[in-house]
Tab-separated table of C-alpha atoms in Angstrom:
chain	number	residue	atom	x	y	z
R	65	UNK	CA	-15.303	-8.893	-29.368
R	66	UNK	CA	-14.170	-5.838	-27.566
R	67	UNK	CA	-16.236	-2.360	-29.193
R	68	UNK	CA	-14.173	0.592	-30.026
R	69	UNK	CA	-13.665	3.056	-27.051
R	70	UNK	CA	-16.261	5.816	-28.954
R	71	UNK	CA	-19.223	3.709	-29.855
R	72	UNK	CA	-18.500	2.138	-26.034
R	73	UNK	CA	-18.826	5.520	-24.512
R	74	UNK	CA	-21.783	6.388	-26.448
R	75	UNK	CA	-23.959	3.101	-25.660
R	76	UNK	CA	-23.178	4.054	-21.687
R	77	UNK	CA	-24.247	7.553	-22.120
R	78	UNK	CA	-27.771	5.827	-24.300
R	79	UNK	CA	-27.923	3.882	-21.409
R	80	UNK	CA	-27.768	6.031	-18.952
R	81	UNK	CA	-30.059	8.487	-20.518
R	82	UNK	CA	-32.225	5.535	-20.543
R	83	UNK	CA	-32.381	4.630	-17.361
R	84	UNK	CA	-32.733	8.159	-15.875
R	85	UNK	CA	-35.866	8.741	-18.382
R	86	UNK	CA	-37.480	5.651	-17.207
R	87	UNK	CA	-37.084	6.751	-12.872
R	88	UNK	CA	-38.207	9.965	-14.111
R	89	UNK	CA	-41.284	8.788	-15.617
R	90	UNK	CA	-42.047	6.763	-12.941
R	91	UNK	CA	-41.862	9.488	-10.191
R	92	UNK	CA	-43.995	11.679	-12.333
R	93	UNK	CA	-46.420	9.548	-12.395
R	94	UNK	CA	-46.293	8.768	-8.774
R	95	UNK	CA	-46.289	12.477	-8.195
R	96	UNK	CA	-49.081	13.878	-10.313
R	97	UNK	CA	-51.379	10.814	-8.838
R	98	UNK	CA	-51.918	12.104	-5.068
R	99	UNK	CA	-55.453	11.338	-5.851
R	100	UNK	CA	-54.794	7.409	-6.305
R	101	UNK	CA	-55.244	4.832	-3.103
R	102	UNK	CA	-51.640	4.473	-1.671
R	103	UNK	CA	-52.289	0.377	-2.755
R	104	UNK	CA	-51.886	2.126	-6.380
R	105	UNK	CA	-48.553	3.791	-5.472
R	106	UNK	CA	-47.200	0.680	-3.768
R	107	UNK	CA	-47.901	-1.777	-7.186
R	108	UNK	CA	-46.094	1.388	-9.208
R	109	UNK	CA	-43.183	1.100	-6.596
R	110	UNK	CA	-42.233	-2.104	-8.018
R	111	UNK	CA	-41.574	-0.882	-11.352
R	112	UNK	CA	-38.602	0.925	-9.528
R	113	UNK	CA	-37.147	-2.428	-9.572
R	114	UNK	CA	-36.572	-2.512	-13.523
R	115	UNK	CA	-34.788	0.736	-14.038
R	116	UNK	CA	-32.295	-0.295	-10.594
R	117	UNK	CA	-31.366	-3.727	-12.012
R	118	UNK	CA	-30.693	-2.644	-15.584
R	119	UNK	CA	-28.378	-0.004	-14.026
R	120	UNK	CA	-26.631	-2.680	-11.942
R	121	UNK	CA	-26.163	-4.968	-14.825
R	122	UNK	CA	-24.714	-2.028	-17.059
R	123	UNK	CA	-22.829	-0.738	-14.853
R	124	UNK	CA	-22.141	-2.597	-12.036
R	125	UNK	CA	-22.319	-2.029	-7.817
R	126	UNK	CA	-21.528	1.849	-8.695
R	127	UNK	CA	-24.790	1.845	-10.921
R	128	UNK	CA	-26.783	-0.052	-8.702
R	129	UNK	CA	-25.806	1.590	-5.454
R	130	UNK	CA	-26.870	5.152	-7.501
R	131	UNK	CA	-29.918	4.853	-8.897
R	132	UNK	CA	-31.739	3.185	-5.552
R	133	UNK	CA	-29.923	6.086	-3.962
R	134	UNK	CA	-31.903	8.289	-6.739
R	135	UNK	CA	-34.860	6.593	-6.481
R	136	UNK	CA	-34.768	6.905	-2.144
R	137	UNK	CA	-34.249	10.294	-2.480
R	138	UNK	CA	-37.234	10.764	-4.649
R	139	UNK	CA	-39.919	8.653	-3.098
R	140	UNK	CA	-39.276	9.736	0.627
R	141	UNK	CA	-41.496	12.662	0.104
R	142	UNK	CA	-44.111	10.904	-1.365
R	143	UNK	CA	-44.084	8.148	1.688
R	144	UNK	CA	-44.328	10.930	4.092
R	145	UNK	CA	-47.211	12.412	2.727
R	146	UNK	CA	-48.732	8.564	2.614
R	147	UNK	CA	-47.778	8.502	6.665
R	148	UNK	CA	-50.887	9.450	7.966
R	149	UNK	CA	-52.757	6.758	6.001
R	150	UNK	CA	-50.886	3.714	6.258
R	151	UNK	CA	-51.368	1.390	8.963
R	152	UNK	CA	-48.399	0.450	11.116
R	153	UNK	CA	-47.639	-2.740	8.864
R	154	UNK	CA	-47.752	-0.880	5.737
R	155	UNK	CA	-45.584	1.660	6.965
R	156	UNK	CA	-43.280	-1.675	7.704
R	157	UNK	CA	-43.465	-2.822	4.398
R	158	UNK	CA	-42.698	0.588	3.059
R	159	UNK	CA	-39.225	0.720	4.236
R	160	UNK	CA	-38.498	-2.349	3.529
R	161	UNK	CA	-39.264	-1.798	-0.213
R	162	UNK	CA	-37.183	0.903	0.417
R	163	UNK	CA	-34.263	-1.121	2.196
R	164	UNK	CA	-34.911	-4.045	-0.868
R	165	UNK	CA	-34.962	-1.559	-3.492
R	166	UNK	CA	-30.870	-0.329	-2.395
R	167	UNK	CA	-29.871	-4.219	-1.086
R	168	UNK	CA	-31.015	-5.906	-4.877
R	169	UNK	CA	-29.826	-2.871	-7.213
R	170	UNK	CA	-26.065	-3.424	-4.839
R	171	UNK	CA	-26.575	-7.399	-4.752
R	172	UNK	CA	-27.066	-7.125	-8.632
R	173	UNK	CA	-24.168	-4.738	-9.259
R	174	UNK	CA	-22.113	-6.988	-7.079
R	175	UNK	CA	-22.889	-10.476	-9.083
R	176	UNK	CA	-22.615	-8.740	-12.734
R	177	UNK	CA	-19.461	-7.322	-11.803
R	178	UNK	CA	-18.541	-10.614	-10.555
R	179	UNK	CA	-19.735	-12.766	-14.245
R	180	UNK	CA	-17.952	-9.569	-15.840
R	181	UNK	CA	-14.391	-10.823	-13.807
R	182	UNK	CA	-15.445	-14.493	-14.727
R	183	UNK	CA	-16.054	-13.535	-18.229
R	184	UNK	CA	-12.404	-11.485	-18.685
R	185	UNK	CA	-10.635	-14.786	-16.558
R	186	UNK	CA	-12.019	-17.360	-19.151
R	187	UNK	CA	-11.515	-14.832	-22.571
R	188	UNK	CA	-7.303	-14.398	-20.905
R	189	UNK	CA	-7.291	-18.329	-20.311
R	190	UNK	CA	-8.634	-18.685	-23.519
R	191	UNK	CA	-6.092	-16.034	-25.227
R	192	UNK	CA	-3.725	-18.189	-22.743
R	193	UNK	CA	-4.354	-21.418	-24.501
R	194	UNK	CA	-4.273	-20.346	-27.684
R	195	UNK	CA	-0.921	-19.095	-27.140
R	196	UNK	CA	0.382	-21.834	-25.566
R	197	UNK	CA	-0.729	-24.120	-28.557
R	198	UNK	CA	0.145	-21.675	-31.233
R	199	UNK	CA	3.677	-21.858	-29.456
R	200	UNK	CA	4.041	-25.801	-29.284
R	201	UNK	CA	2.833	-26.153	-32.861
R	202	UNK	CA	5.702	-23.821	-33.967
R	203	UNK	CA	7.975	-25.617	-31.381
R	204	UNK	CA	6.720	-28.863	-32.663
R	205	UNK	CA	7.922	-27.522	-36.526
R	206	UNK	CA	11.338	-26.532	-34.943
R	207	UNK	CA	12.091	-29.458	-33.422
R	208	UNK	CA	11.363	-31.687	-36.568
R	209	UNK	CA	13.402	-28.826	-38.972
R	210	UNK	CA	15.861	-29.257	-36.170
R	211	UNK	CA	16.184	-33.131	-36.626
R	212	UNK	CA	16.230	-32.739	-39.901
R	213	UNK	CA	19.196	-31.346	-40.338
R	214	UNK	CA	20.884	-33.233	-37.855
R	215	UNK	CA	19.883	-36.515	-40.107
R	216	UNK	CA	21.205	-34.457	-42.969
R	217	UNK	CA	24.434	-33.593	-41.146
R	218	UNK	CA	25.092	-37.307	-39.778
R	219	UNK	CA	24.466	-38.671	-43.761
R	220	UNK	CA	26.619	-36.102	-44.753
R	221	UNK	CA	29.976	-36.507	-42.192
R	222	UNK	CA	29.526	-40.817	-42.539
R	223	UNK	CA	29.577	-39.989	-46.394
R	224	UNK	CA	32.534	-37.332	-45.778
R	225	UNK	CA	34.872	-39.929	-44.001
R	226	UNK	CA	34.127	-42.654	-46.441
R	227	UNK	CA	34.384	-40.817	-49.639
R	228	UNK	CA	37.525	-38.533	-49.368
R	229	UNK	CA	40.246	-41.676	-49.573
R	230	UNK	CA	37.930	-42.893	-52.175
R	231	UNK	CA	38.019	-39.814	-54.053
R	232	UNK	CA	41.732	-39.228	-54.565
R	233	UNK	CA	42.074	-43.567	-54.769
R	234	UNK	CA	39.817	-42.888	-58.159
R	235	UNK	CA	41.514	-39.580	-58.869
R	236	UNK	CA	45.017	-41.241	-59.536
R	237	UNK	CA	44.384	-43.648	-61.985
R	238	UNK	CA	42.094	-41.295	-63.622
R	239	UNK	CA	45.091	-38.693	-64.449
R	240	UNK	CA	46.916	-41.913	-65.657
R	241	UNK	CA	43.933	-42.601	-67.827
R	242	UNK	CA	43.161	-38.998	-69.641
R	243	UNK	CA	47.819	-38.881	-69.859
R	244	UNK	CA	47.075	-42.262	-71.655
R	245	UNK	CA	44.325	-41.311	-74.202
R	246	UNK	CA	45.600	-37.723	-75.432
R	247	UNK	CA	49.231	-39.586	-76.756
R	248	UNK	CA	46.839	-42.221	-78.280
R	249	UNK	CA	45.061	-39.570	-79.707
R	250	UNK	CA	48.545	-38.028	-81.122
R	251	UNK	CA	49.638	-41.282	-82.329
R	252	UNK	CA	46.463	-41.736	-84.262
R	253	UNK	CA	45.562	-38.368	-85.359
R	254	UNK	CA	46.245	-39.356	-88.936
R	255	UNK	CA	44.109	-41.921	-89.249
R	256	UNK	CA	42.077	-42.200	-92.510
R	257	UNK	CA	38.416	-42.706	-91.053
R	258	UNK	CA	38.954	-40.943	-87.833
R	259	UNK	CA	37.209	-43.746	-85.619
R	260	UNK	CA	40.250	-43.663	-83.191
R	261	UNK	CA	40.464	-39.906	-82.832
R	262	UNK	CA	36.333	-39.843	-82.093
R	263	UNK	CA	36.703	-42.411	-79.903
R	264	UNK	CA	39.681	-40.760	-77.853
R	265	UNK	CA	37.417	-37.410	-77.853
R	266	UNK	CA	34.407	-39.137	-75.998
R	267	UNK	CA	37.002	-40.821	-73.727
R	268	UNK	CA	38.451	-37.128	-73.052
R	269	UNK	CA	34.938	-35.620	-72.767
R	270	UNK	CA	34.046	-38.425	-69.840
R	271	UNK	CA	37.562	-38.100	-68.146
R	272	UNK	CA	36.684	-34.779	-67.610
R	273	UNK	CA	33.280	-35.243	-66.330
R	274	UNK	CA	34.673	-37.869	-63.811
R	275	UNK	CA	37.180	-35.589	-62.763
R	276	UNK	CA	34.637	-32.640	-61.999
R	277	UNK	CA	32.720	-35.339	-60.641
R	278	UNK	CA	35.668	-36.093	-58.257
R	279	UNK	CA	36.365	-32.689	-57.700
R	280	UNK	CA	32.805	-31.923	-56.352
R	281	UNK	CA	32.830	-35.176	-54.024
R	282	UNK	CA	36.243	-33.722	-52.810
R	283	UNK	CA	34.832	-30.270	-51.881
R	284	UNK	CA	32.112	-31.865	-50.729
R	285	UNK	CA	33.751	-34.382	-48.337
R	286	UNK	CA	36.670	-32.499	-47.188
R	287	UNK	CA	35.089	-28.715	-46.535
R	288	UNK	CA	37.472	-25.619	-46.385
R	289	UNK	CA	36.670	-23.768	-43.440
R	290	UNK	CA	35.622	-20.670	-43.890
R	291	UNK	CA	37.313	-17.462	-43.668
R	292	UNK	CA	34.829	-15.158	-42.635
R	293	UNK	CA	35.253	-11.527	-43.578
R	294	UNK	CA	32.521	-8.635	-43.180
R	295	UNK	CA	31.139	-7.236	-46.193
R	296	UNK	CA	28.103	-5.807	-47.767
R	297	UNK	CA	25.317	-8.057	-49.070
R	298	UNK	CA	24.918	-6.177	-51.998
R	299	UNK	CA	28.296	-6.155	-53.197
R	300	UNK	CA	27.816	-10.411	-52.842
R	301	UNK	CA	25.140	-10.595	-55.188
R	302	UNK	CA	26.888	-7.882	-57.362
R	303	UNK	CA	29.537	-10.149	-57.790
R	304	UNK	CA	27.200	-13.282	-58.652
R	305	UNK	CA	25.307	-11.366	-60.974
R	306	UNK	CA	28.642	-10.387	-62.953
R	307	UNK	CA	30.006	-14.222	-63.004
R	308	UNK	CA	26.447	-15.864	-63.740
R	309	UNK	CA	25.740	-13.438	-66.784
R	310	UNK	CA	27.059	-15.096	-69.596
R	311	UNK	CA	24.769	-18.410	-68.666
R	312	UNK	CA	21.962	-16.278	-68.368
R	313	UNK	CA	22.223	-14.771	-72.051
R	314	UNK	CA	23.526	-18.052	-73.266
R	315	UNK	CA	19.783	-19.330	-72.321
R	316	UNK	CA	18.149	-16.048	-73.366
R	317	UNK	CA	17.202	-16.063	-69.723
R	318	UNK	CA	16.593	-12.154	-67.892
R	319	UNK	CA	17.095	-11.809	-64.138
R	320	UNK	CA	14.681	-9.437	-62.370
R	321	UNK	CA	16.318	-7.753	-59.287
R	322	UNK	CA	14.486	-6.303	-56.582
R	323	UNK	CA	16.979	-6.404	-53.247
R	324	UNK	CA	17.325	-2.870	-52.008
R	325	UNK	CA	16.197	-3.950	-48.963
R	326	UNK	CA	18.836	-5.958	-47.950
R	327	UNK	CA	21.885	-4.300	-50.136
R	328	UNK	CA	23.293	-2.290	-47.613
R	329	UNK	CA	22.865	-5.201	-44.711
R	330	UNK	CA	26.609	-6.261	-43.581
R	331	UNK	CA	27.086	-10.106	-43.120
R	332	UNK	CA	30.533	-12.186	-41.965
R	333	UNK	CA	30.922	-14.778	-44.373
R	334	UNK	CA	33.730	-16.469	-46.457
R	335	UNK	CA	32.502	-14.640	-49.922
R	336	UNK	CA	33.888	-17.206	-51.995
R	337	UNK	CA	32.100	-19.573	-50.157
R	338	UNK	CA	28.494	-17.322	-50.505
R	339	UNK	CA	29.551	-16.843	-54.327
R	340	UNK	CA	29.493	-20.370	-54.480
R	341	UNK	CA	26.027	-20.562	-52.877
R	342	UNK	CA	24.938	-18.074	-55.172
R	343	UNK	CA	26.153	-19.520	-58.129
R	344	UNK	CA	24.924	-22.963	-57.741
R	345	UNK	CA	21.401	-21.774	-56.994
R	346	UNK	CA	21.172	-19.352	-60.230
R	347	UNK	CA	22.419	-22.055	-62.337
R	348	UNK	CA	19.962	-24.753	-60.798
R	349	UNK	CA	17.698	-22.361	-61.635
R	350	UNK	CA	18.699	-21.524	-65.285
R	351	UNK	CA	18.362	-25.421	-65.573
R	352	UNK	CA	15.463	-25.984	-65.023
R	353	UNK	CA	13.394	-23.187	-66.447
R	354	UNK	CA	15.671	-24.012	-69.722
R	355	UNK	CA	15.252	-21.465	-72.840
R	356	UNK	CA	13.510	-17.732	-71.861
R	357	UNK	CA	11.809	-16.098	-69.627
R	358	UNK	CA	12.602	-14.994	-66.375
R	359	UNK	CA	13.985	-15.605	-62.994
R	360	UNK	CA	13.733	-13.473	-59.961
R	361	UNK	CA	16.468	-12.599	-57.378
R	362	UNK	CA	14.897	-10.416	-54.558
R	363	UNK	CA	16.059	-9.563	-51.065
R	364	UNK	CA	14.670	-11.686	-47.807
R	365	UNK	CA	15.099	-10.597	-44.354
R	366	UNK	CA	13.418	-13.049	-41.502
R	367	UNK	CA	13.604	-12.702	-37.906
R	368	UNK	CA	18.224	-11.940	-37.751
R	369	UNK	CA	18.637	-13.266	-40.598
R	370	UNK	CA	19.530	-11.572	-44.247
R	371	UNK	CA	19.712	-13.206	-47.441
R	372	UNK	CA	18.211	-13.694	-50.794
R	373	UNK	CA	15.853	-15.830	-52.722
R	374	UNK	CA	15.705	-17.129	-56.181
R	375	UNK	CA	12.637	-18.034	-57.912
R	376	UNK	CA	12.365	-19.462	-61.061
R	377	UNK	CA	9.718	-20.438	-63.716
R	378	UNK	CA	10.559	-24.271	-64.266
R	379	UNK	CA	8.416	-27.486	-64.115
R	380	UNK	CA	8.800	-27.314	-60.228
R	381	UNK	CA	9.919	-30.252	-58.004
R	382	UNK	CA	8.063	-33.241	-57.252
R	383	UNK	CA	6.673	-33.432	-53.943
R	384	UNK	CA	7.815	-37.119	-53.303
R	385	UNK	CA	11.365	-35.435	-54.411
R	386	UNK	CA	11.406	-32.155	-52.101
R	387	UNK	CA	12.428	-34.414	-49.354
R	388	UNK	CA	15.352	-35.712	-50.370
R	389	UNK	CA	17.360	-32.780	-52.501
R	390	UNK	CA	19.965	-31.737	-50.542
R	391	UNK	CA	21.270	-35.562	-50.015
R	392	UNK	CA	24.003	-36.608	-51.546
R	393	UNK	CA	24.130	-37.905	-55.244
R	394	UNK	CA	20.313	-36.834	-55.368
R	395	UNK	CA	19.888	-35.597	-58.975
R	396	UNK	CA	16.962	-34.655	-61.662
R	397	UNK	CA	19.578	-33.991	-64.148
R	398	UNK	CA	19.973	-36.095	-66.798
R	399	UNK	CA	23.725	-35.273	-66.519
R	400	UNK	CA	23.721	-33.396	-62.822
R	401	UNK	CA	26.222	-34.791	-60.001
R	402	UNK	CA	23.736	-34.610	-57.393
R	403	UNK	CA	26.186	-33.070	-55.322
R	404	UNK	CA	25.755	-29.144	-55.888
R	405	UNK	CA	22.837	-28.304	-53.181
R	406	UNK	CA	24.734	-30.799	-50.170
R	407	UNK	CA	27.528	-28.247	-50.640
R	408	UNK	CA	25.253	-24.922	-50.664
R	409	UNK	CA	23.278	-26.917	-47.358
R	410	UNK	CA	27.468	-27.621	-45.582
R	411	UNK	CA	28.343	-23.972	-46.343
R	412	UNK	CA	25.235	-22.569	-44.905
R	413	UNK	CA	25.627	-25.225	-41.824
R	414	UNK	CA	29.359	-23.791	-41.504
R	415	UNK	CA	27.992	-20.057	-41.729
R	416	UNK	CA	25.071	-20.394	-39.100
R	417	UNK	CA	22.777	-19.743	-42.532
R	418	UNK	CA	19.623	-21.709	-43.813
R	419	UNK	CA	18.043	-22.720	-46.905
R	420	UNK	CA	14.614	-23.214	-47.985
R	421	UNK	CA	13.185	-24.688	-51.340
R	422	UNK	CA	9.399	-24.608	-52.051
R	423	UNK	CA	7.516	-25.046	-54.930
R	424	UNK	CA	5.523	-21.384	-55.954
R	425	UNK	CA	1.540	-21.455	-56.450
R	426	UNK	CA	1.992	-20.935	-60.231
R	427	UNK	CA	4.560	-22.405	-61.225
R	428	UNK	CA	8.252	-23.237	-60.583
R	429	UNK	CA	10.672	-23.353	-57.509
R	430	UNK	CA	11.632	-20.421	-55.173
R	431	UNK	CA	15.123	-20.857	-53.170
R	432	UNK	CA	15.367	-18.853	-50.525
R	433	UNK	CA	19.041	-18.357	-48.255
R	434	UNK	CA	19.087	-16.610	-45.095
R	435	UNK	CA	22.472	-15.714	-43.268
R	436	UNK	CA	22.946	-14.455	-39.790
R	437	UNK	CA	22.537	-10.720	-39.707
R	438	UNK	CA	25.332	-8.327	-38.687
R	439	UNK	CA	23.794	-5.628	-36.149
């Protein structure tokens, strides 16, 4: 780990101090011992060695190169007033001391600086690596998100094709049907039990279901294209929040808003088509966390993208289910179509948008919606 810049500056000046205190001590001593045998002064010289390769290792060839510079300087005088008493050998051997003294604190500044450019290669490969696998793993994620959705789009345009002529084939006979049971229901509206009129009622309720039913597959199968129109995020979820009221008082339900953020962001959307989005996900919601409490709407913003996210305080979803909730038909309602999240997941296909359901730590599911954002 790299040390701040002020506690790195103030071990270099320690060590320098340091090293300085230590040549110091060791010319004094040489100094104030003229009386010694010059064998004495020549075991003492190789205590030089110490302070030279400490400085070379700190601080590389420039440290190295300085203090046997230094420590040259100082002992010259001291072999000249030797020169008289040293035989021609050890007058040899003197200057190379000298001459080993500058070569090993420069050879030792050299190779540190060296391990120190080894060292910062292998900690940027390493950064390198990391990187590079941080950046597959999140490629890796993409790519399977990415096929994903394309399995979820080629399920959902097969579907499409087959179901529209079905839809309008079931449709026809259906009108006939409900046309059918309301003048049965007139004709028998006087009868003295009222078994016919009950039974014409549940035959009503169910025509209607199938039709919504029908009505759902249609939207869902043949798409509107979207008219895209600019307009404030905030004035979206305004309008969401207006229309989705009366559900959430009917279930004694209070929505918590916290979307500043993202209120004044502009997006380009069909807003009936967002509306939609908005209102299926709030009533999913209100669904499943059932009487009370409270769900939260909050604003999201992610890398271009705007949006909002609904959490609520349900059971959750199954993790076996999670997989499989935008697809078609795929219900946990006892009386749900299955078909109201495959048209939020087309319209936010159609609008470049994304969705994201996870289960929270507590408890619950958070829905989160992201639309491209306008600059």
């Amino acid at each position: 780990m790299h040390e701040p810049p002020e506690q790195n500056r103030t071990r270099a000046l320690f060590d320098l101090i340091a090293i300085g205190l230590v040549i110091a001590i060791l010319t004094t001593i040489h100094y104030t011992n003229y009386h010694y045998a010059v064998d004495y002064h020549i075991l003492l010289q190789f205590a030089y060695y110490m302070p030279v390769i400490y400085a070379a290792m700190r601080f590389g060839p420039a440290g190295g190169i300085l203090s046997s510079f230094v420590i040259t300087l100082l002992f010259l005088p001291l072999m000249s007033h030797f020169q008289d008493t040293l035989t021609p050998a050890a007058k040899y051997t003197q200057w190379v001391e000298v001459g080993l003294i500058n070569i090993i604190g420069w050879l030792t500044g050299f190779l540190s600086e060296e391990e120190r450019k080894a060292k910062r290669k292998y900690k940027l490969a390493l950064t390198v690596q990391k990187e590079l696998v941080e950046k597959i793993k999140l490629e890796g994620q993409e790519r399977q998100r990415l096929e994903s959705e394309i399995r979820q789009t080629e399920r959902l345009t097969a579907l499409g094709h087959m179901s529209a002529g079905l839809a309008h084939e079931i449709r026809n006979p259906l009108g006939i049907m409900k046309v059918s049971i309301q003048m049965l229901a007139q004709e028998k509206g006087d009868d003295g039990d009222g078994v016919v009129t009950e039974y014409c009622r549940v035959l009503m309720e169910e025509c209607e279901r199938l039709n919504r039913l029908v009505s759902e597959f249609l939207s869902f199968a043949r798409p509107k294209d979207p008219v895209r129109g600019r307009i404030r995020l905030g004035k979206l979820l305004d309008e969401g929040v207006t229309l989705i009221q009366p559900a959430l008082r009917q279930s004694h339900i209070q929505l918590e808003q916290a979307r500043d953020s993202v209120d004044d962001q502009e997006v380009e959307v069909d807003p009936d088509q967002i509306k939609q989005v908005f209102l299926n996900i709030l009533l999913n919601a209100i669904d499943a966390q059932g009487e009370g409490g409270v769900i939260h709407l909050e604003g999201v913003q992610q890398d271009g993208f705007v949006g909002f996210a609904v959490s609520d305080e349900g059971p959750g979803i199954s993790p076996d289910d999670l997989p499989y909730i935008y697809d078609p038909f795929f219900t946990m309602k006892e009386k749900g179509t299955g078909l109201g999240l495959s048209v939020v997941h087309r319209i936010l296909d159609q609008h470049g948008g994304r969705i994201s359901t996870l289960n929270r730590r507590d408890r619950g599911v958070r829905v989160e919606i992201l639309l491209p954002y306008m600059a």
